[in-house]
Tab-separated table of C-alpha atoms in Angstrom:
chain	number	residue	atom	x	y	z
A	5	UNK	CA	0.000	0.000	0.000
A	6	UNK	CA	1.302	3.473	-0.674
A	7	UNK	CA	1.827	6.266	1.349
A	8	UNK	CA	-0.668	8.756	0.724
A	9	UNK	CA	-0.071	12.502	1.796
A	10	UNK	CA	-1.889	15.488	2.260
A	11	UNK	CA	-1.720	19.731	1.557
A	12	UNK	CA	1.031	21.243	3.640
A	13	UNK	CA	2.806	18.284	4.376
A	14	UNK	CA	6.981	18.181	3.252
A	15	UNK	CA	7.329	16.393	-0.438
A	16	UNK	CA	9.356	13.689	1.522
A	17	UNK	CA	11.160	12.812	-2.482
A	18	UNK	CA	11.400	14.501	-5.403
A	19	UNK	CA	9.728	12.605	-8.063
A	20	UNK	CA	6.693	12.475	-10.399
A	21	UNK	CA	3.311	11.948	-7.755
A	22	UNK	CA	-0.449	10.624	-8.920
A	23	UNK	CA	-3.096	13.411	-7.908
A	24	UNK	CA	-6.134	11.968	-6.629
A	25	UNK	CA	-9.008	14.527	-5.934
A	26	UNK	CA	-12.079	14.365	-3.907
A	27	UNK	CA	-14.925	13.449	-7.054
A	28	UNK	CA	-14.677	16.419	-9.235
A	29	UNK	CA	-11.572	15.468	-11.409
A	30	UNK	CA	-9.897	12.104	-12.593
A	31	UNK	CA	-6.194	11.333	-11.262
A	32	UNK	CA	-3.326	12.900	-13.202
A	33	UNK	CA	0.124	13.157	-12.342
A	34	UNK	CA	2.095	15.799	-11.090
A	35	UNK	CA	6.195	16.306	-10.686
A	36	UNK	CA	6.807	17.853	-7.215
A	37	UNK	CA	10.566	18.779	-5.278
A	38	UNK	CA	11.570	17.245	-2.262
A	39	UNK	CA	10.956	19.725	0.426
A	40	UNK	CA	8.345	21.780	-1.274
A	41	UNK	CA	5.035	21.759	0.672
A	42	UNK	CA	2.192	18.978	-1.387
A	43	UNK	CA	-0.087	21.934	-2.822
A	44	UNK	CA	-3.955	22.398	-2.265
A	45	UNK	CA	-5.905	21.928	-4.837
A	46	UNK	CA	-8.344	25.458	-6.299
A	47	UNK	CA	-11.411	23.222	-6.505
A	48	UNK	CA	-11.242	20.547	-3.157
A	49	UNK	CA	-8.899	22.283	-1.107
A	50	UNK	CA	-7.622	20.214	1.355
A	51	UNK	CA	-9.159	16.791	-0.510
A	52	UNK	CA	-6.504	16.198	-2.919
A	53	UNK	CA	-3.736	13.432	-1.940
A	54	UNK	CA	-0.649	12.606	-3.278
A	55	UNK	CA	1.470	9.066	-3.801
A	56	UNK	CA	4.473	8.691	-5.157
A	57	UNK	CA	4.672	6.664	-8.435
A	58	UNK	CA	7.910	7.477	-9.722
A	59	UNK	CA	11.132	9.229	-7.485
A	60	UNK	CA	13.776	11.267	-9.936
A	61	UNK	CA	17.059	11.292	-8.820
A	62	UNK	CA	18.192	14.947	-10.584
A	63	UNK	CA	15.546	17.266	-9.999
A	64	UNK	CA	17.365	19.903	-11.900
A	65	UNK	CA	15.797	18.640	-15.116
A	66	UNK	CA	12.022	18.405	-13.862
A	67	UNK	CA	9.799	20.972	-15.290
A	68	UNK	CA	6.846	21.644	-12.794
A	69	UNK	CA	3.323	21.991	-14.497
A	70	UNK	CA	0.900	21.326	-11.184
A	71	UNK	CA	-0.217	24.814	-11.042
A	72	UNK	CA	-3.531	24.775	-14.064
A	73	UNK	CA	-5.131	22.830	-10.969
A	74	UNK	CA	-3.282	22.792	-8.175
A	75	UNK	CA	-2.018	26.374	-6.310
A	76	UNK	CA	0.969	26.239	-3.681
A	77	UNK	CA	0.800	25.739	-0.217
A	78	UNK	CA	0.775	29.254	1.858
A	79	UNK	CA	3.856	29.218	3.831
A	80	UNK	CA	2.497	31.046	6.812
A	81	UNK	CA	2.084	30.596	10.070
A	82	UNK	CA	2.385	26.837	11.980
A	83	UNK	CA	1.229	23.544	9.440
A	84	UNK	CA	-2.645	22.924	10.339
A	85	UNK	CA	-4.061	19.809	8.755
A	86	UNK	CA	-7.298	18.048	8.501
């Protein structure tokens, strides 16, 4: 079973992560940094979750293209999470 995280929690690798929303979109897949925050999502918020399919070991070369959907996590203020 994989490890399924949530908004606001530390990208614990960087890699290429399936996006699994509440009901209002299918999965896709995302490329997210290793110590970036997992971003909320514009439509569900806080519903979106995150696994890991695929770790990349130079992270130099990924291009990030999250942000049509998702929007980063605010970096203010202690980590609250549902």
């Amino acid at each position: 079973m994989r490890t399924k995280h949530k908004p606001g929690e530390l990208v614990p690798a960087s890699g290429i992560y399936r996006v699994i929303h509440e009901s209002h979109r299918l999965m896709h897949e995302a490329t997210l940094l290793e110590g970036d925050r997992f971003p909320l999502c514009k439509q569900c918020k806080h519903g979106v979750r995150f696994e890991l399919r695929r770790a990349v070991k130079n992270p130099t070369r990924i291009i990030s293209g999250y942000h049509a959907i998702l929007e980063d996590y605010p970096d203010t203020g202690p980590l609250i999470v549902n």
